[in-house]
Amino acid sequence: MKYYPAIFVLEPFHKEFLISLLIGKFLYLLQLILKHNKLQMEFTEEQILLRALSRGDEKAFEVLFMRYFPRVKRFISGLLQDDITAEDFAQDILLKLWQKREEMAKIENLNAYLYRTSRNAVYQHLRHILLVNEYGEKQQENLSRQQNEGAGNIEENMFAEELLLLIQHTVEQMPAQRKRIYEMSRKEGKNNDEIAQLLAINKRTVENHLTQALADIRKMLKHFYLF
């Protein structure tokens, strides 16, 4: 008795369905393989460019600059809400790739490297601006206390400080009334009824301003975590 694979004893309709299913699975696997190979090629290309840059290849620098400048600028602009400052920072950050070109061959992930560098630049910028404003002395005391209490985890303290500075900067950028309502709620601990009474406005207006203030902060935080 001859043995026939199951596919040959199926009804025509079922056979066509199974063949279609197998073809679909094959195409899916082929897509995954091609995608994997593409990622490998991109990774290799970046490493080749970094090695060329480390040897002083200006063309490699131009390619990397054009590739990453829009991304770095968009990231910084999302945090600072300032396109002009973001453009200046992005140029400075990418120019440092050329200035430190001899070290570039050691970088395994340029995207992560630029993310850290951009975050540090924003952090230093905000620290310079915000710690000398009306919150300055009080905020410096708060940050110092936090760092002393958690001296064992420097990285967490730095992360918390960055977020605090970014939130303060976002609040500073808000329209005057929204900023005032947010500060009365979060810093002074007043409830919505008290704020409405003190400012002689409707409670609903207070709620709307607080909702928008939190939306502004969430928008900034989205850029902080994405690059």
mmCIF file of C-alpha atoms in Angstrom:
data_model
loop_
_atom_site.group_PDB
_atom_site.id
_atom_site.type_symbol
_atom_site.label_atom_id
_atom_site.label_comp_id
_atom_site.label_asym_id
_atom_site.label_seq_id
_atom_site.Cartn_x
_atom_site.Cartn_y
_atom_site.Cartn_z
ATOM 1 C CA MET A 1 0.000 0.000 0.000
ATOM 2 C CA LYS A 2 1.456 3.281 -1.053
ATOM 3 C CA TYR A 3 1.772 6.179 1.385
ATOM 4 C CA TYR A 4 0.631 9.572 0.228
ATOM 5 C CA PRO A 5 1.309 12.808 2.129
ATOM 6 C CA ALA A 6 -1.850 14.113 3.751
ATOM 7 C CA ILE A 7 -2.060 17.062 1.398
ATOM 8 C CA PHE A 8 -2.726 14.786 -1.592
ATOM 9 C CA VAL A 9 -5.768 13.095 -0.077
ATOM 10 C CA LEU A 10 -7.535 16.306 0.897
ATOM 11 C CA GLU A 11 -10.528 17.641 -0.936
ATOM 12 C CA PRO A 12 -9.585 20.241 -3.604
ATOM 13 C CA PHE A 13 -10.955 23.131 -1.526
ATOM 14 C CA HIS A 14 -9.055 22.046 1.591
ATOM 15 C CA LYS A 15 -5.942 21.370 -0.448
ATOM 16 C CA GLU A 16 -5.985 24.897 -1.899
ATOM 17 C CA PHE A 17 -6.540 26.356 1.550
ATOM 18 C CA LEU A 18 -3.600 24.422 3.013
ATOM 19 C CA ILE A 19 -1.323 25.369 0.131
ATOM 20 C CA SER A 20 -2.323 29.003 0.567
ATOM 21 C CA LEU A 21 -1.586 28.736 4.280
ATOM 22 C CA LEU A 22 1.854 27.236 3.654
ATOM 23 C CA ILE A 23 2.690 29.895 1.082
ATOM 24 C CA GLY A 24 1.601 32.609 3.495
ATOM 25 C CA LYS A 25 3.802 31.162 6.218
ATOM 26 C CA PHE A 26 6.737 30.931 3.819
ATOM 27 C CA LEU A 27 6.324 34.560 2.749
ATOM 28 C CA TYR A 28 6.120 35.660 6.389
ATOM 29 C CA LEU A 29 9.345 33.819 7.236
ATOM 30 C CA LEU A 30 10.997 35.283 4.158
ATOM 31 C CA GLN A 31 9.938 38.761 5.276
ATOM 32 C CA LEU A 32 11.460 38.196 8.711
ATOM 33 C CA ILE A 33 14.717 36.981 7.177
ATOM 34 C CA LEU A 34 14.924 39.984 4.855
ATOM 35 C CA LYS A 35 14.133 42.351 7.719
ATOM 36 C CA HIS A 36 16.839 40.759 9.860
ATOM 37 C CA ASN A 37 19.367 41.031 7.036
ATOM 38 C CA LYS A 38 18.407 44.659 6.471
ATOM 39 C CA LEU A 39 19.003 45.474 10.137
ATOM 40 C CA GLN A 40 22.349 43.737 9.979
ATOM 41 C CA MET A 41 23.287 45.735 6.880
ATOM 42 C CA GLU A 42 22.296 49.025 8.517
ATOM 43 C CA PHE A 43 24.274 48.189 11.628
ATOM 44 C CA THR A 44 27.318 47.307 9.532
ATOM 45 C CA GLU A 45 26.982 50.493 7.502
ATOM 46 C CA GLU A 46 26.939 52.607 10.666
ATOM 47 C CA GLN A 47 30.033 50.876 11.995
ATOM 48 C CA ILE A 48 31.809 51.399 8.673
ATOM 49 C CA LEU A 49 30.950 55.104 8.784
ATOM 50 C CA LEU A 50 32.173 55.435 12.367
ATOM 51 C CA ARG A 51 35.453 53.723 11.543
ATOM 52 C CA ALA A 52 35.880 55.968 8.508
ATOM 53 C CA LEU A 53 35.115 58.998 10.683
ATOM 54 C CA SER A 54 37.756 57.916 13.189
ATOM 55 C CA ARG A 55 40.279 58.035 10.329
ATOM 56 C CA GLY A 56 39.269 61.613 9.471
ATOM 57 C CA ASP A 57 36.930 60.894 6.556
ATOM 58 C CA GLU A 58 34.926 64.108 6.062
ATOM 59 C CA LYS A 59 32.397 62.422 3.773
ATOM 60 C CA ALA A 60 31.543 59.892 6.495
ATOM 61 C CA PHE A 61 30.999 62.770 8.917
ATOM 62 C CA GLU A 62 28.683 64.526 6.453
ATOM 63 C CA VAL A 63 26.603 61.372 6.037
ATOM 64 C CA LEU A 64 26.261 60.890 9.806
ATOM 65 C CA PHE A 65 25.514 64.579 10.337
ATOM 66 C CA MET A 66 22.718 64.609 7.753
ATOM 67 C CA ARG A 67 21.291 61.351 9.070
ATOM 68 C CA TYR A 68 21.146 62.267 12.765
ATOM 69 C CA PHE A 69 20.753 66.055 12.822
ATOM 70 C CA PRO A 70 16.942 66.038 12.311
ATOM 71 C CA ARG A 71 16.482 63.373 14.994
ATOM 72 C CA VAL A 72 18.650 65.139 17.585
ATOM 73 C CA LYS A 73 17.035 68.510 16.870
ATOM 74 C CA ARG A 74 13.522 67.036 17.145
ATOM 75 C CA PHE A 75 14.362 65.361 20.460
ATOM 76 C CA ILE A 76 15.811 68.525 22.031
ATOM 77 C CA SER A 77 13.057 70.740 20.635
ATOM 78 C CA GLY A 78 10.460 68.430 22.162
ATOM 79 C CA LEU A 79 12.026 68.912 25.581
ATOM 80 C CA LEU A 80 12.759 72.631 25.421
ATOM 81 C CA GLN A 81 9.917 73.742 23.110
ATOM 82 C CA ASP A 82 12.480 76.011 21.466
ATOM 83 C CA ASP A 83 13.453 75.265 17.852
ATOM 84 C CA ILE A 84 16.269 77.814 17.667
ATOM 85 C CA THR A 85 18.039 76.550 20.791
ATOM 86 C CA ALA A 86 17.420 72.963 19.684
ATOM 87 C CA GLU A 87 19.069 73.627 16.321
ATOM 88 C CA ASP A 88 22.129 75.189 17.975
ATOM 89 C CA PHE A 89 22.451 72.297 20.403
ATOM 90 C CA ALA A 90 22.008 69.691 17.668
ATOM 91 C CA GLN A 91 24.768 71.290 15.599
ATOM 92 C CA ASP A 92 27.131 71.448 18.578
ATOM 93 C CA ILE A 93 26.445 67.832 19.563
ATOM 94 C CA LEU A 94 27.058 66.494 16.067
ATOM 95 C CA LEU A 95 30.124 68.671 15.513
ATOM 96 C CA LYS A 96 31.621 66.990 18.564
ATOM 97 C CA LEU A 97 31.560 63.739 16.599
ATOM 98 C CA TRP A 98 34.170 65.316 14.352
ATOM 99 C CA GLN A 99 36.102 66.872 17.210
ATOM 100 C CA LYS A 100 36.260 63.488 18.959
ATOM 101 C CA ARG A 101 36.509 61.493 15.733
ATOM 102 C CA GLU A 102 39.429 59.357 16.907
ATOM 103 C CA GLU A 103 37.165 57.862 19.609
ATOM 104 C CA MET A 104 34.222 57.112 17.319
ATOM 105 C CA ALA A 105 35.306 53.615 16.291
ATOM 106 C CA LYS A 106 34.726 52.505 19.900
ATOM 107 C CA ILE A 107 31.028 53.446 19.846
ATOM 108 C CA GLU A 108 28.753 50.424 19.480
ATOM 109 C CA ASN A 109 25.423 52.269 19.312
ATOM 110 C CA LEU A 110 25.556 55.800 17.928
ATOM 111 C CA ASN A 111 21.848 56.363 18.515
ATOM 112 C CA ALA A 112 22.213 55.647 22.246
ATOM 113 C CA TYR A 113 25.378 57.765 22.402
ATOM 114 C CA LEU A 114 23.620 60.779 20.860
ATOM 115 C CA TYR A 115 20.603 60.275 23.124
ATOM 116 C CA ARG A 116 22.785 60.454 26.244
ATOM 117 C CA THR A 117 24.730 63.424 24.902
ATOM 118 C CA SER A 118 21.539 65.302 24.022
ATOM 119 C CA ARG A 119 19.969 64.630 27.405
ATOM 120 C CA ASN A 120 23.094 65.862 29.166
ATOM 121 C CA ALA A 121 23.126 69.038 27.069
ATOM 122 C CA VAL A 122 19.475 69.758 27.895
ATOM 123 C CA TYR A 123 20.063 68.977 31.560
ATOM 124 C CA GLN A 124 23.006 71.386 31.830
ATOM 125 C CA HIS A 125 21.077 74.078 29.960
ATOM 126 C CA LEU A 126 18.037 73.835 32.232
ATOM 127 C CA ARG A 127 20.156 73.636 35.350
ATOM 128 C CA HIS A 128 21.849 76.878 34.355
ATOM 129 C CA ILE A 129 18.530 78.622 33.623
ATOM 130 C CA LEU A 130 16.218 77.325 36.321
ATOM 131 C CA LEU A 131 18.474 77.212 39.335
ATOM 132 C CA VAL A 132 19.001 80.978 39.168
ATOM 133 C CA ASN A 133 15.349 81.981 38.832
ATOM 134 C CA GLU A 134 12.819 82.673 41.581
ATOM 135 C CA TYR A 135 12.845 78.987 42.601
ATOM 136 C CA GLY A 136 16.626 78.843 42.636
ATOM 137 C CA GLU A 137 17.674 78.771 46.268
ATOM 138 C CA LYS A 138 14.732 76.694 47.451
ATOM 139 C CA GLN A 139 15.088 74.226 44.595
ATOM 140 C CA GLN A 140 18.817 73.899 45.161
ATOM 141 C CA GLU A 141 18.125 73.021 48.804
ATOM 142 C CA ASN A 142 15.546 70.404 47.772
ATOM 143 C CA LEU A 143 17.877 68.799 45.260
ATOM 144 C CA SER A 144 20.771 68.779 47.702
ATOM 145 C CA ARG A 145 18.593 67.134 50.343
ATOM 146 C CA GLN A 146 17.418 64.473 47.881
ATOM 147 C CA GLN A 147 20.975 63.716 46.864
ATOM 148 C CA ASN A 148 22.156 63.475 50.473
ATOM 149 C CA GLU A 149 19.295 61.171 51.424
ATOM 150 C CA GLY A 150 19.964 58.869 48.476
ATOM 151 C CA ALA A 151 23.689 59.249 48.038
ATOM 152 C CA GLY A 152 23.988 55.531 47.314
ATOM 153 C CA ASN A 153 22.279 55.810 43.943
ATOM 154 C CA ILE A 154 23.783 58.675 41.972
ATOM 155 C CA GLU A 155 22.177 57.647 38.688
ATOM 156 C CA GLU A 156 18.647 57.739 40.138
ATOM 157 C CA ASN A 157 19.299 61.143 41.708
ATOM 158 C CA MET A 158 20.528 62.534 38.407
ATOM 159 C CA PHE A 159 17.503 61.106 36.602
ATOM 160 C CA ALA A 160 15.108 62.624 39.167
ATOM 161 C CA GLU A 161 16.846 65.978 38.940
ATOM 162 C CA GLU A 162 16.640 65.994 35.145
ATOM 163 C CA LEU A 163 12.908 65.298 35.270
ATOM 164 C CA LEU A 164 12.363 67.976 37.899
ATOM 165 C CA LEU A 165 14.205 70.562 35.841
ATOM 166 C CA LEU A 166 12.291 69.619 32.700
ATOM 167 C CA ILE A 167 8.955 69.880 34.502
ATOM 168 C CA GLN A 168 9.900 73.285 35.910
ATOM 169 C CA HIS A 169 10.963 74.456 32.468
ATOM 170 C CA THR A 170 7.653 73.259 31.011
ATOM 171 C CA VAL A 171 5.754 75.158 33.710
ATOM 172 C CA GLU A 172 7.767 78.308 32.954
ATOM 173 C CA GLN A 173 6.688 78.070 29.307
ATOM 174 C CA MET A 174 2.969 77.961 30.177
ATOM 175 C CA PRO A 175 0.646 80.971 29.759
ATOM 176 C CA ALA A 176 0.602 83.129 32.896
ATOM 177 C CA GLN A 177 -2.787 82.043 34.245
ATOM 178 C CA ARG A 178 -2.196 78.346 33.602
ATOM 179 C CA LYS A 179 1.194 78.575 35.291
ATOM 180 C CA ARG A 180 -0.290 80.382 38.313
ATOM 181 C CA ILE A 181 -3.113 77.854 38.713
ATOM 182 C CA TYR A 182 -0.718 74.916 38.406
ATOM 183 C CA GLU A 183 1.615 76.383 41.049
ATOM 184 C CA MET A 184 -1.259 77.135 43.422
ATOM 185 C CA SER A 185 -2.426 73.545 43.066
ATOM 186 C CA ARG A 186 0.897 71.681 43.147
ATOM 187 C CA LYS A 187 3.200 73.962 45.139
ATOM 188 C CA GLU A 188 0.774 75.669 47.507
ATOM 189 C CA GLY A 189 -1.538 72.692 47.962
ATOM 190 C CA LYS A 190 -4.764 74.580 47.293
ATOM 191 C CA ASN A 191 -7.827 72.745 46.005
ATOM 192 C CA ASN A 192 -9.807 73.802 42.942
ATOM 193 C CA ASP A 193 -12.488 75.636 44.920
ATOM 194 C CA GLU A 194 -9.889 77.701 46.796
ATOM 195 C CA ILE A 195 -8.065 78.579 43.578
ATOM 196 C CA ALA A 196 -11.298 79.628 41.877
ATOM 197 C CA GLN A 197 -12.243 81.842 44.827
ATOM 198 C CA LEU A 198 -8.805 83.473 45.122
ATOM 199 C CA LEU A 199 -8.559 84.209 41.391
ATOM 200 C CA ALA A 200 -12.258 85.097 41.031
ATOM 201 C CA ILE A 201 -12.787 82.624 38.220
ATOM 202 C CA ASN A 202 -15.075 79.669 37.584
ATOM 203 C CA LYS A 203 -14.073 76.303 39.071
ATOM 204 C CA ARG A 204 -14.429 74.744 35.624
ATOM 205 C CA THR A 205 -11.819 77.175 34.315
ATOM 206 C CA VAL A 206 -9.426 76.026 37.030
ATOM 207 C CA GLU A 207 -10.004 72.396 36.085
ATOM 208 C CA ASN A 208 -9.426 73.117 32.399
ATOM 209 C CA HIS A 209 -6.142 74.901 33.094
ATOM 210 C CA LEU A 210 -4.891 72.057 35.294
ATOM 211 C CA THR A 211 -5.857 69.496 32.661
ATOM 212 C CA GLN A 212 -3.961 71.432 29.998
ATOM 213 C CA ALA A 213 -0.957 71.929 32.296
ATOM 214 C CA LEU A 214 -0.712 68.181 32.882
ATOM 215 C CA ALA A 215 -1.079 67.587 29.139
ATOM 216 C CA ASP A 216 1.870 69.947 28.534
ATOM 217 C CA ILE A 217 3.981 68.003 31.020
ATOM 218 C CA ARG A 218 2.988 64.629 29.541
ATOM 219 C CA LYS A 219 3.926 65.880 26.081
ATOM 220 C CA MET A 220 7.372 66.872 27.340
ATOM 221 C CA LEU A 221 7.849 63.540 29.132
ATOM 222 C CA LYS A 222 7.018 61.653 25.942
ATOM 223 C CA HIS A 223 9.989 63.329 24.263
ATOM 224 C CA PHE A 224 12.172 62.641 27.302
ATOM 225 C CA TYR A 225 11.700 58.881 26.989
ATOM 226 C CA LEU A 226 11.765 58.688 23.183
ATOM 227 C CA PHE A 227 14.592 59.378 20.785
#
